[in-house]
Coordinates of C-alpha atoms in Angstrom, one line a residue:
Chain A
M1 CA 136.6 -93.2 -109.0
S2 CA 135.4 -91.2 -111.9
A3 CA 132.7 -93.5 -113.2
P4 CA 129.2 -92.9 -111.6
R5 CA 128.6 -95.3 -108.8
V6 CA 125.8 -97.8 -109.1
G7 CA 124.8 -100.4 -106.6
A8 CA 125.0 -100.3 -102.8
A9 CA 128.7 -99.7 -102.0
P10 CA 129.2 -96.3 -100.4
S11 CA 131.8 -93.8 -101.7
R12 CA 135.2 -94.0 -100.1
V13 CA 134.7 -90.9 -98.1
T14 CA 131.2 -91.8 -96.7
G15 CA 132.4 -95.3 -95.8
T16 CA 135.5 -94.0 -94.1
V17 CA 133.6 -91.4 -92.2
I18 CA 131.1 -93.8 -90.8
L19 CA 133.7 -96.4 -89.8
V20 CA 136.0 -93.8 -88.1
V21 CA 133.1 -92.1 -86.2
V22 CA 131.6 -95.4 -85.0
G23 CA 135.0 -96.8 -84.3
L24 CA 136.0 -93.8 -82.2
V25 CA 132.7 -93.9 -80.2
F26 CA 133.3 -97.6 -79.6
L27 CA 136.8 -97.0 -78.4
V28 CA 135.8 -94.3 -75.9
P29 CA 134.6 -96.8 -73.2
L30 CA 137.7 -98.9 -73.7
A31 CA 140.0 -95.9 -73.5
A32 CA 138.1 -94.7 -70.4
M33 CA 138.8 -98.1 -68.8
F34 CA 142.5 -97.8 -69.6
E35 CA 142.6 -94.2 -68.3
F36 CA 140.9 -95.4 -65.1
T37 CA 143.5 -98.0 -64.5
L38 CA 146.3 -95.4 -64.6
R39 CA 144.7 -93.0 -62.2
V40 CA 146.3 -92.4 -58.8
T41 CA 143.8 -92.5 -56.0
G42 CA 143.1 -89.1 -54.6
K43 CA 145.0 -87.1 -57.2
T44 CA 143.3 -85.9 -60.3
G45 CA 145.3 -85.6 -63.5
V46 CA 148.2 -87.7 -62.1
Y47 CA 148.8 -91.0 -63.9
N48 CA 151.1 -93.9 -63.4
F49 CA 151.3 -97.7 -63.7
D50 CA 151.2 -98.4 -59.9
H51 CA 147.9 -100.3 -60.0
Y52 CA 149.4 -102.7 -62.5
G53 CA 152.3 -103.4 -60.1
S54 CA 150.1 -103.8 -57.1
I55 CA 148.4 -106.9 -58.6
F56 CA 151.4 -109.0 -57.7
H57 CA 152.6 -106.9 -54.7
P58 CA 149.3 -106.0 -53.0
D59 CA 149.6 -103.2 -50.5
P60 CA 148.8 -104.8 -47.1
A61 CA 147.6 -101.5 -45.8
L62 CA 144.7 -101.6 -48.2
G63 CA 143.7 -105.0 -47.0
V64 CA 142.8 -106.2 -50.4
D65 CA 143.1 -109.9 -51.1
Y66 CA 143.4 -110.9 -54.7
S67 CA 143.3 -114.6 -54.1
P68 CA 139.5 -114.9 -55.0
L69 CA 140.4 -113.4 -58.4
F70 CA 143.2 -115.9 -59.1
E71 CA 141.1 -118.7 -57.7
G72 CA 138.3 -117.6 -60.0
I73 CA 140.6 -117.6 -63.0
Q74 CA 141.8 -121.0 -62.1
N75 CA 138.2 -122.3 -61.7
S76 CA 137.2 -120.7 -65.0
L77 CA 140.1 -122.4 -66.8
G78 CA 139.1 -125.7 -65.3
I79 CA 135.5 -125.2 -66.4
C80 CA 136.9 -124.3 -69.9
A81 CA 138.8 -127.6 -70.1
I82 CA 135.8 -129.7 -69.2
T83 CA 133.4 -127.8 -71.4
V84 CA 135.8 -128.2 -74.3
A85 CA 135.9 -131.9 -73.5
I86 CA 132.1 -132.0 -73.6
I87 CA 132.1 -130.4 -77.0
L88 CA 134.9 -132.7 -78.4
L89 CA 133.8 -135.9 -76.8
L90 CA 130.0 -135.6 -76.8
L91 CA 128.9 -133.1 -79.4
L92 CA 131.5 -133.8 -82.2
P93 CA 131.1 -137.6 -82.3
T94 CA 127.3 -137.2 -82.3
M95 CA 127.5 -134.8 -85.2
L96 CA 129.7 -137.2 -87.1
L97 CA 127.4 -140.1 -86.4
V98 CA 124.4 -138.1 -87.7
E99 CA 126.3 -137.1 -90.8
L100 CA 127.6 -140.6 -91.6
R101 CA 124.7 -142.8 -90.6
Y102 CA 121.5 -140.8 -89.8
P103 CA 121.4 -137.7 -91.9
R104 CA 117.7 -137.5 -91.3
V105 CA 118.3 -136.8 -87.6
R106 CA 120.3 -133.7 -88.6
R107 CA 117.4 -131.3 -88.3
I108 CA 116.6 -132.5 -84.8
L109 CA 120.2 -132.2 -83.7
E110 CA 120.4 -128.7 -85.1
F111 CA 117.2 -127.8 -83.3
V112 CA 118.5 -129.1 -80.0
C113 CA 121.8 -127.4 -80.4
I114 CA 120.4 -124.0 -81.3
L115 CA 117.6 -124.1 -78.7
P116 CA 119.7 -122.7 -75.8
I117 CA 119.8 -119.4 -77.6
T118 CA 116.1 -119.1 -77.2
I119 CA 116.2 -119.8 -73.5
P120 CA 117.7 -117.0 -71.6
S121 CA 120.4 -118.2 -69.1
I122 CA 118.4 -116.6 -66.3
V123 CA 115.5 -118.9 -67.2
L124 CA 117.7 -122.0 -67.3
V125 CA 119.1 -121.0 -63.9
V126 CA 115.7 -121.3 -62.4
G127 CA 115.8 -124.9 -63.4
F128 CA 119.5 -125.4 -62.7
V129 CA 119.1 -124.6 -59.0
P130 CA 117.2 -127.8 -58.2
V131 CA 119.1 -129.9 -60.7
Y132 CA 122.4 -128.8 -59.1
Q133 CA 121.2 -130.0 -55.7
T134 CA 121.3 -133.5 -57.2
V135 CA 124.6 -132.8 -58.9
A136 CA 126.1 -131.6 -55.7
A137 CA 125.0 -134.8 -54.0
V138 CA 126.8 -136.9 -56.6
F139 CA 129.9 -134.9 -57.5
G140 CA 130.1 -132.5 -54.6
S141 CA 129.7 -128.8 -55.1
N142 CA 133.0 -128.1 -56.8
A143 CA 133.4 -125.3 -59.4
W144 CA 134.1 -127.7 -62.2
T145 CA 130.6 -129.1 -62.0
L146 CA 129.5 -125.8 -63.6
A147 CA 130.9 -127.1 -66.9
F148 CA 127.7 -129.3 -67.3
A149 CA 125.5 -126.2 -67.3
V150 CA 127.9 -124.1 -69.3
G151 CA 128.3 -126.8 -71.9
I152 CA 124.6 -126.3 -72.7
I153 CA 125.0 -122.5 -73.1
V154 CA 128.0 -123.1 -75.4
L155 CA 126.2 -125.6 -77.6
P156 CA 125.0 -123.1 -80.2
Y157 CA 128.4 -121.5 -80.5
A158 CA 130.1 -124.8 -80.8
Y159 CA 127.6 -126.4 -83.1
R160 CA 127.6 -123.7 -85.7
P161 CA 131.3 -123.7 -86.8
I162 CA 131.4 -127.5 -86.8
A163 CA 128.3 -127.7 -88.9
T164 CA 129.5 -125.1 -91.3
N165 CA 132.8 -127.0 -91.6
I166 CA 131.0 -130.3 -92.3
S167 CA 128.9 -128.8 -95.0
A168 CA 132.0 -127.4 -96.6
F169 CA 133.6 -130.7 -97.6
D170 CA 132.1 -133.9 -98.9
L171 CA 132.3 -136.0 -95.7
V172 CA 130.1 -138.9 -96.9
T173 CA 131.9 -139.4 -100.2
L174 CA 135.3 -139.2 -98.6
S175 CA 134.5 -141.7 -95.9
E176 CA 132.8 -144.1 -98.3
A177 CA 135.8 -143.9 -100.6
S178 CA 138.2 -144.7 -97.9
R179 CA 135.9 -147.4 -96.5
S180 CA 135.8 -149.1 -99.9
L181 CA 139.6 -148.9 -100.0
G182 CA 139.6 -151.0 -96.8
A183 CA 140.0 -148.4 -94.1
S184 CA 138.3 -149.1 -90.7
W185 CA 135.9 -146.6 -89.3
G186 CA 138.6 -145.5 -86.8
T187 CA 141.1 -144.8 -89.6
V188 CA 138.5 -142.9 -91.5
I189 CA 137.7 -140.7 -88.6
V190 CA 141.3 -140.1 -87.5
R191 CA 142.9 -139.8 -90.9
I192 CA 140.2 -138.5 -93.2
I193 CA 137.5 -136.7 -91.3
L194 CA 139.2 -135.0 -88.4
P195 CA 142.0 -133.4 -90.5
N196 CA 139.4 -131.9 -92.7
M197 CA 137.5 -130.6 -89.7
R198 CA 140.4 -128.7 -88.2
R199 CA 139.1 -125.3 -88.9
G200 CA 135.6 -125.9 -87.5
V201 CA 136.8 -127.7 -84.4
V202 CA 139.4 -125.0 -83.6
S203 CA 136.8 -122.2 -84.0
A204 CA 134.4 -124.2 -81.8
V205 CA 137.0 -124.6 -79.1
F206 CA 138.1 -121.0 -79.1
L207 CA 134.5 -119.8 -79.0
T208 CA 133.8 -122.2 -76.2
I209 CA 136.7 -120.7 -74.3
A210 CA 135.5 -117.2 -74.9
V211 CA 132.0 -118.0 -73.8
V212 CA 133.1 -119.8 -70.7
L213 CA 135.4 -117.0 -69.6
G214 CA 132.6 -114.5 -70.1
E215 CA 129.9 -116.5 -68.3
Y216 CA 128.5 -114.8 -65.3
T217 CA 124.8 -115.7 -64.8
I218 CA 125.0 -119.4 -64.0
A219 CA 128.1 -119.0 -61.8
S220 CA 126.6 -116.3 -59.7
F221 CA 123.4 -118.2 -59.1
L222 CA 125.0 -121.5 -58.3
S223 CA 127.4 -119.6 -56.0
Q224 CA 130.6 -120.6 -57.6
N225 CA 133.6 -118.4 -57.8
T226 CA 134.6 -117.9 -61.5
F227 CA 136.6 -115.2 -63.3
Q228 CA 133.5 -113.0 -63.8
T229 CA 132.0 -113.4 -60.3
A230 CA 135.4 -112.7 -58.8
L231 CA 135.8 -109.6 -61.0
L232 CA 132.5 -108.2 -59.6
L233 CA 133.5 -109.1 -56.1
I234 CA 137.0 -107.5 -56.3
S235 CA 135.6 -104.4 -58.0
Q236 CA 133.8 -103.5 -54.8
R237 CA 137.1 -103.2 -52.9
D238 CA 139.5 -102.5 -55.6
P239 CA 138.0 -101.2 -58.8
F240 CA 141.4 -100.6 -60.4
T241 CA 142.5 -104.2 -60.4
A242 CA 139.1 -105.4 -61.5
T243 CA 139.2 -103.0 -64.5
I244 CA 142.8 -104.0 -65.4
F245 CA 141.7 -107.7 -65.5
A246 CA 138.5 -106.9 -67.5
L247 CA 140.5 -104.9 -70.0
A248 CA 143.1 -107.7 -70.3
A249 CA 140.3 -110.3 -70.8
L250 CA 138.7 -108.2 -73.6
V251 CA 142.0 -107.8 -75.3
F252 CA 142.8 -111.5 -74.9
A253 CA 139.4 -112.5 -76.4
F254 CA 139.9 -110.1 -79.3
V255 CA 143.3 -111.5 -80.1
L256 CA 142.0 -115.1 -79.8
L257 CA 139.3 -114.3 -82.4
I258 CA 141.7 -112.5 -84.7
V259 CA 143.7 -115.7 -84.6
I260 CA 140.7 -117.8 -85.6
G261 CA 139.9 -115.3 -88.4
R262 CA 143.4 -115.5 -89.8
F263 CA 143.6 -119.2 -89.2
G264 CA 140.4 -119.6 -91.1
A265 CA 142.0 -117.9 -94.1
I266 CA 144.9 -120.4 -94.2
R267 CA 144.1 -123.8 -95.6
P268 CA 145.7 -127.0 -94.3
G269 CA 148.6 -127.8 -96.5
G270 CA 149.2 -124.4 -98.0
R271 CA 148.6 -120.7 -97.9
E272 CA 146.1 -120.6 -100.7
R273 CA 143.8 -117.6 -101.1
P274 CA 140.4 -118.7 -99.8
T275 CA 137.5 -118.4 -102.2
R276 CA 134.6 -116.1 -101.4
S277 CA 132.4 -118.8 -100.1
E278 CA 135.1 -120.3 -98.0
R279 CA 135.9 -116.9 -96.6
R280 CA 132.2 -116.6 -95.6
T281 CA 132.3 -119.9 -93.8
A282 CA 135.3 -118.8 -91.9
A283 CA 133.6 -115.6 -91.0
A284 CA 130.5 -117.4 -90.0
A285 CA 132.5 -119.7 -87.9
A286 CA 134.4 -116.9 -86.2
A287 CA 131.2 -114.9 -85.7
P288 CA 129.0 -117.4 -84.1
T289 CA 126.5 -114.8 -83.4
V290 CA 124.9 -115.3 -86.7
P291 CA 121.6 -116.7 -85.8
A292 CA 120.2 -119.5 -87.5
A293 CA 123.6 -119.2 -86.7
A294 CA 123.2 -118.3 -83.1
P295 CA 122.9 -114.9 -81.5
G296 CA 125.1 -113.6 -78.9
R297 CA 124.2 -114.2 -75.4
A298 CA 125.7 -110.9 -74.7
S299 CA 126.0 -111.2 -71.1
Chain B
M1 CA 134.6 -141.5 -70.7
T2 CA 131.3 -142.2 -72.3
T3 CA 132.6 -141.3 -75.8
H4 CA 134.2 -144.7 -76.1
S5 CA 130.8 -146.2 -76.7
T6 CA 130.3 -143.7 -79.5
T7 CA 133.5 -144.5 -81.3
D8 CA 133.1 -148.2 -80.7
S9 CA 129.6 -148.3 -82.1
L10 CA 130.9 -146.4 -85.1
T11 CA 133.6 -148.8 -85.6
R12 CA 131.4 -151.8 -85.2
A13 CA 128.7 -150.3 -87.4
P14 CA 127.6 -152.7 -90.1
R15 CA 129.1 -151.8 -93.5
S16 CA 125.6 -151.7 -95.0
S17 CA 125.9 -148.3 -96.6
V18 CA 129.2 -149.0 -98.2
S19 CA 128.6 -152.5 -99.3
S20 CA 125.2 -151.8 -100.7
A21 CA 126.6 -148.9 -102.6
A22 CA 129.3 -151.1 -103.9
A23 CA 126.8 -153.7 -105.0
G24 CA 125.2 -150.9 -107.1
A25 CA 122.1 -150.8 -105.0
G26 CA 120.3 -147.5 -104.9
A27 CA 120.2 -145.2 -101.9
T28 CA 116.6 -146.2 -101.3
S29 CA 117.3 -149.8 -100.8
A30 CA 120.1 -149.1 -98.5
R31 CA 117.8 -146.9 -96.4
S32 CA 115.0 -149.4 -96.3
G33 CA 117.5 -152.1 -95.4
R34 CA 118.7 -150.0 -92.5
R35 CA 115.2 -149.5 -91.3
R36 CA 114.4 -153.2 -91.2
R37 CA 117.4 -153.9 -89.0
P38 CA 118.0 -151.2 -86.4
S39 CA 121.7 -151.0 -85.9
V40 CA 123.7 -150.6 -82.7
A41 CA 125.0 -147.3 -84.1
W42 CA 121.9 -145.8 -82.6
L43 CA 123.5 -146.3 -79.2
G44 CA 126.0 -143.7 -80.2
F45 CA 123.4 -141.1 -79.5
T46 CA 123.0 -142.1 -75.9
P47 CA 125.8 -140.0 -74.2
F48 CA 124.8 -136.8 -75.9
A49 CA 121.1 -137.4 -75.6
A50 CA 121.5 -138.2 -71.9
Y51 CA 123.5 -135.0 -71.4
V52 CA 121.0 -132.8 -73.2
V53 CA 118.1 -134.4 -71.3
L54 CA 119.7 -133.9 -67.9
F55 CA 121.0 -130.4 -68.4
L56 CA 118.7 -128.8 -71.0
A57 CA 115.4 -130.6 -71.0
I58 CA 115.0 -131.2 -67.3
P59 CA 116.1 -127.7 -66.2
A60 CA 113.9 -126.0 -68.8
V61 CA 110.9 -128.1 -67.8
I62 CA 111.5 -127.4 -64.1
A63 CA 111.9 -123.7 -64.7
V64 CA 108.6 -123.5 -66.4
A65 CA 106.7 -126.0 -64.3
S66 CA 107.8 -124.5 -61.0
G67 CA 105.5 -121.6 -61.8
F68 CA 102.6 -123.9 -61.5
F69 CA 103.3 -125.4 -58.1
T70 CA 102.9 -124.0 -54.6
A71 CA 105.7 -124.2 -52.2
D72 CA 104.2 -127.5 -50.9
G73 CA 104.2 -129.1 -54.4
V74 CA 100.5 -128.7 -55.1
F75 CA 99.5 -127.8 -58.7
T76 CA 98.0 -124.4 -59.1
F77 CA 97.4 -121.6 -61.5
A78 CA 97.3 -119.1 -58.6
N79 CA 101.0 -118.2 -59.1
L80 CA 100.2 -116.6 -62.4
K81 CA 98.6 -113.8 -60.5
A82 CA 102.1 -112.5 -59.9
L83 CA 102.0 -111.3 -63.5
Q84 CA 99.5 -108.7 -62.3
D85 CA 101.7 -107.5 -59.5
P86 CA 102.7 -103.8 -60.1
T87 CA 106.4 -104.4 -59.5
I88 CA 106.4 -107.2 -62.0
V89 CA 104.4 -105.4 -64.6
K90 CA 106.9 -102.6 -64.2
A91 CA 109.8 -105.0 -64.6
F92 CA 108.3 -106.3 -67.9
Q93 CA 107.7 -102.7 -69.0
G94 CA 111.3 -101.8 -68.1
S95 CA 112.6 -104.8 -70.0
F96 CA 110.5 -104.0 -73.1
V97 CA 111.5 -100.3 -73.1
V98 CA 115.2 -101.0 -72.7
S99 CA 115.2 -103.9 -75.2
I100 CA 113.2 -102.1 -77.9
S101 CA 115.2 -98.9 -77.7
S102 CA 118.6 -100.6 -77.6
A103 CA 117.5 -102.9 -80.4
L104 CA 116.4 -100.1 -82.7
L105 CA 119.4 -97.9 -82.0
G106 CA 121.8 -100.8 -82.4
A107 CA 120.1 -101.9 -85.6
V108 CA 120.3 -98.5 -87.2
I109 CA 123.9 -97.9 -86.2
G110 CA 124.9 -101.4 -87.0
A111 CA 123.3 -101.2 -90.5
L112 CA 125.2 -98.0 -91.2
V113 CA 128.4 -99.8 -90.3
C114 CA 127.5 -102.7 -92.6
F115 CA 126.8 -100.2 -95.3
A116 CA 130.3 -98.6 -94.8
L117 CA 131.9 -102.1 -94.8
L118 CA 130.5 -102.8 -98.3
G119 CA 133.4 -100.8 -99.7
T120 CA 136.1 -102.9 -98.0
R121 CA 137.7 -106.2 -99.0
A122 CA 135.9 -109.2 -97.6
D123 CA 139.1 -111.0 -96.8
G124 CA 141.1 -108.0 -95.6
L125 CA 142.6 -107.5 -92.2
L126 CA 140.1 -104.7 -91.5
R127 CA 137.2 -107.1 -91.9
T128 CA 138.8 -109.7 -89.7
A129 CA 139.5 -107.1 -87.0
I130 CA 136.0 -105.8 -87.1
D131 CA 134.5 -109.3 -87.1
S132 CA 136.6 -110.2 -84.1
A133 CA 135.9 -107.0 -82.2
A134 CA 132.2 -107.5 -82.9
S135 CA 132.3 -111.1 -81.6
V136 CA 134.1 -110.0 -78.5
L137 CA 131.8 -107.1 -77.7
A138 CA 128.6 -108.9 -78.6
Q139 CA 129.1 -111.9 -76.5
F140 CA 131.9 -111.5 -74.1
G141 CA 130.8 -108.2 -72.5
G142 CA 128.7 -108.6 -69.4
I143 CA 130.4 -107.5 -66.3
M144 CA 133.3 -106.1 -68.3
L145 CA 131.1 -103.8 -70.3
A146 CA 129.6 -102.6 -67.1
F147 CA 133.1 -101.6 -65.8
A148 CA 133.8 -99.9 -69.1
F149 CA 130.8 -97.7 -68.8
I150 CA 131.4 -97.0 -65.1
A151 CA 134.8 -95.7 -66.2
T152 CA 133.2 -93.7 -69.0
I153 CA 129.9 -92.1 -67.7
G154 CA 129.9 -93.1 -64.0
F155 CA 130.3 -90.4 -61.3
Q156 CA 134.0 -90.2 -61.8
G157 CA 133.9 -91.3 -65.4
F158 CA 136.2 -90.0 -68.1
V159 CA 133.5 -88.5 -70.2
T160 CA 131.5 -87.3 -67.2
L161 CA 134.5 -85.3 -65.9
W162 CA 135.4 -84.1 -69.3
L163 CA 131.9 -82.8 -70.0
K164 CA 131.9 -81.1 -66.5
T165 CA 135.2 -79.3 -66.9
T166 CA 134.8 -78.3 -70.5
F167 CA 131.1 -77.5 -70.9
G168 CA 129.9 -77.4 -67.2
L169 CA 127.5 -80.2 -68.1
D170 CA 126.6 -82.7 -65.5
L171 CA 125.6 -86.1 -67.0
N172 CA 124.3 -87.3 -63.6
A173 CA 122.5 -84.1 -62.7
N174 CA 119.1 -85.9 -62.7
G175 CA 120.4 -88.8 -60.6
A176 CA 122.8 -91.5 -61.6
L177 CA 122.3 -91.9 -65.3
L178 CA 124.1 -95.2 -65.7
Y179 CA 122.6 -96.8 -62.6
S180 CA 119.0 -96.4 -63.7
V181 CA 116.8 -98.6 -66.0
P182 CA 116.7 -96.1 -68.9
G183 CA 120.5 -95.7 -68.5
L184 CA 120.9 -99.4 -69.4
V185 CA 120.1 -98.5 -73.0
I186 CA 123.6 -97.0 -73.3
P187 CA 125.7 -100.1 -72.5
Y188 CA 123.1 -102.4 -74.2
T189 CA 123.4 -100.4 -77.4
Y190 CA 127.1 -100.9 -77.1
F191 CA 126.7 -104.7 -77.4
E192 CA 123.8 -104.5 -79.8
V193 CA 125.7 -102.7 -82.6
P194 CA 128.3 -105.5 -83.0
L195 CA 125.6 -108.1 -83.0
M196 CA 123.8 -106.2 -85.7
V197 CA 127.0 -106.0 -87.8
L198 CA 127.5 -109.8 -87.4
T199 CA 123.9 -110.7 -88.3
F200 CA 123.1 -108.1 -91.0
M201 CA 126.4 -108.2 -92.9
P202 CA 125.5 -111.3 -94.9
A203 CA 122.2 -109.7 -96.1
M204 CA 124.1 -106.6 -97.2
E205 CA 126.6 -108.7 -99.0
G206 CA 123.7 -110.4 -100.7
L207 CA 122.9 -107.2 -102.7
K208 CA 124.0 -108.1 -106.2
A209 CA 126.1 -105.5 -108.1
T210 CA 124.0 -106.4 -111.2
W211 CA 120.8 -105.1 -109.6
G212 CA 122.5 -101.7 -109.3
E213 CA 123.7 -101.8 -112.9
A214 CA 120.3 -102.9 -114.2
A215 CA 118.7 -100.0 -112.3
A216 CA 121.3 -97.5 -113.6
T217 CA 120.8 -98.7 -117.2
L218 CA 117.1 -98.0 -116.8
G219 CA 117.9 -94.5 -115.6
A220 CA 117.5 -94.9 -111.8
T221 CA 119.3 -92.6 -109.5
R222 CA 121.0 -93.9 -106.4
F223 CA 118.1 -92.7 -104.4
H224 CA 115.7 -94.8 -106.5
Y225 CA 118.1 -97.7 -106.2
W226 CA 118.0 -97.5 -102.4
T227 CA 114.2 -96.9 -102.0
R228 CA 112.9 -99.2 -104.7
I229 CA 115.5 -102.1 -104.7
A230 CA 117.9 -102.3 -101.8
M231 CA 115.6 -101.3 -98.9
P232 CA 112.7 -103.6 -99.9
V233 CA 115.2 -106.5 -100.4
L234 CA 116.9 -105.8 -97.1
A235 CA 113.7 -105.1 -95.1
P236 CA 113.0 -108.7 -93.9
A237 CA 116.6 -109.2 -92.9
F238 CA 116.7 -105.8 -91.1
W239 CA 113.5 -106.5 -89.1
G240 CA 114.7 -110.0 -88.4
S241 CA 117.9 -108.6 -86.9
V242 CA 115.9 -106.1 -84.9
L243 CA 114.0 -109.0 -83.4
L244 CA 117.2 -110.9 -82.6
L245 CA 118.7 -107.8 -81.0
F246 CA 115.5 -107.4 -79.0
A247 CA 115.8 -111.0 -77.8
N248 CA 119.4 -110.5 -77.0
A249 CA 118.8 -107.4 -74.8
F250 CA 115.7 -109.0 -73.2
S251 CA 117.6 -112.0 -72.0
S252 CA 120.9 -110.3 -71.0
F253 CA 121.6 -110.2 -67.3
A254 CA 125.2 -109.7 -66.4
T255 CA 125.6 -106.0 -67.4
A256 CA 122.4 -105.1 -65.5
A257 CA 123.4 -107.1 -62.5
A258 CA 126.7 -105.2 -62.3
L259 CA 125.1 -101.8 -62.6
L260 CA 121.7 -102.0 -60.8
S261 CA 121.3 -103.3 -57.3
Q262 CA 117.6 -103.3 -57.3
G263 CA 115.1 -104.7 -59.8
G264 CA 113.6 -102.9 -62.7
I265 CA 113.9 -105.4 -65.5
V266 CA 112.7 -109.0 -65.6
P267 CA 116.1 -110.8 -65.2
L268 CA 116.9 -108.7 -62.1
T269 CA 113.5 -109.5 -60.6
I270 CA 114.1 -113.2 -61.1
K271 CA 117.3 -112.7 -59.3
Q272 CA 115.5 -111.0 -56.4
Q273 CA 113.0 -113.9 -56.3
L274 CA 115.7 -116.5 -56.3
T275 CA 118.0 -115.0 -53.8
S276 CA 115.7 -113.5 -51.3
E277 CA 112.5 -114.6 -49.6
T278 CA 110.8 -111.3 -50.0
V279 CA 107.9 -112.8 -52.0
V280 CA 105.6 -110.5 -53.9
G281 CA 102.5 -112.3 -52.6
V282 CA 102.7 -115.7 -54.2
S283 CA 105.3 -118.5 -54.1
N284 CA 107.4 -119.6 -57.0
T285 CA 107.3 -116.3 -58.7
A286 CA 110.7 -116.9 -60.3
G287 CA 109.1 -119.8 -62.3
V288 CA 106.2 -117.5 -63.4
L289 CA 108.7 -114.9 -64.5
A290 CA 110.8 -117.5 -66.3
L291 CA 107.6 -118.6 -68.1
G292 CA 106.8 -115.0 -69.0
M293 CA 110.3 -114.5 -70.4
L294 CA 110.2 -117.7 -72.3
V295 CA 106.8 -116.8 -73.9
V296 CA 108.2 -113.5 -75.1
M297 CA 111.4 -115.2 -76.4
V298 CA 109.4 -117.9 -78.3
V299 CA 107.2 -115.4 -80.0
V300 CA 110.2 -113.2 -80.9
M301 CA 112.4 -116.0 -82.1
G302 CA 109.5 -117.5 -84.1
A303 CA 108.9 -114.2 -85.9
Y304 CA 112.6 -114.0 -86.3
S305 CA 112.9 -117.3 -88.1
L306 CA 110.0 -116.5 -90.4
L307 CA 111.6 -113.2 -91.4
Q308 CA 114.9 -114.9 -91.8
R309 CA 113.4 -117.4 -94.2
R310 CA 112.0 -114.5 -96.3
A311 CA 115.4 -112.7 -96.2
A312 CA 117.3 -115.8 -97.2
R313 CA 115.5 -115.8 -100.6
W314 CA 117.9 -113.0 -101.9
Q315 CA 121.0 -114.3 -100.3
R316 CA 121.7 -117.3 -102.5

């Protein structure tokens, strides 16, 4: 670049230096985790993959029982499924109803859906404890009942990408056009609206999964065994396995979000290049942490 | 499940909007027509409304209200005295210190990263990767981040050992660094930076190239451009993000729970109150603490949305 730079963009060197330095600093804890999983107990400087093998063939001499971990993963997956169902069967139809029939309610719905961001999980937990005494009386105290509470925590993350998607296409015109051509409401929803909402719905579902798998506070207070609580439990007896699973979960979530990010760039029906504004929507959807857009409940 | 009612009511919904539009009637008449004759479609809100009332409204009200009742269910303001208890005052101080420091650190580092990202393609793989990594680290962390930092700067941590063998420097010389309240700033900053990147990037992208060109035409240097144009424009968004980062750190629980066994910050004190019966002197202290946290969050998020509205002016 020979022309003098104007505007905000940094020079190539400055930009690269910042990204490399911050990137390396951020990699250190992850690398440290990996290094830790390779360590051999009692010997410094010796590394092997034994801890990875021992997940499936636990050493009976150590007396470590991994079953809570696998049970926790199972419970978390069950909670994921029900939470996703809450989003798809309660939130999504409500949002469509608002859009099609009661646009004036939109602001109220948005307020309600973003509200859980403002209330720390730990505060909600104080209220969940008595509520769950009733829930346990009705449904029993199974792990899946946590999905009701987690569904609330997930609302902002699920609402955002769906709302962004709805504002990105002309839902009302499309549905009125198909209605005037004689389509029933069911047909309109299944054949016109939902295909256009693929991107938002997929983002919402993936984010829901990520949030559910990362949820710790509610599960720990309601004394349920989920992936996160099991990780903490196992780490006290066998930090190696706990760290292996933690690292695997981080990588899994990262790949999941890369997939949404790339998925967002591909439009249904073709591999067109997204325009700048569409790309923004996709990014906003993939990064739910944007506030009005919804901050991260980082733990 | 309950959703059936939603789809049904949608299907059965009168065709008023379509037919009136077809009849050439204006939107106003359609709306007033709808108002006169409340439709069954309203029932479609029932399942979601019931869910939100049962699992958001009721728990939130219970959480706050429980601070105003004695163990026997009698209304009282006496519980609020807990807020004067030295342990609790210290917990709030701890929370404020950790949240403010990690928010400021995270905001500055995150803003630098956003600045560096300005030079990259918005739809490139690098951006997607950074966006994804930021989302994972900002909201998926919790327990896992605690493990990462134990492996890094814990007693047997990678960096701890390396510093000891190479420079003879002991990170934990003054007691366990990571397992203390000030030590929380380190992992907290680690999840604040990605959150900053996610929230501040749109503001950075809102800086128009033409502003820089206009300034350059008028003879401004890059220093002038930054101090007179970019920074004033970015200021509301930056401080808004700082508030958001503060709120995020203030409410986070899992990382601290995995690292600290005793209290020291408000969420951990709530945990102690909920899980043990060692009461600080009054009952229902958890409710009082929840109320305190909520007040802080409402103030912070209110200020945040004000700043965000100002910031949005330049982002169109």
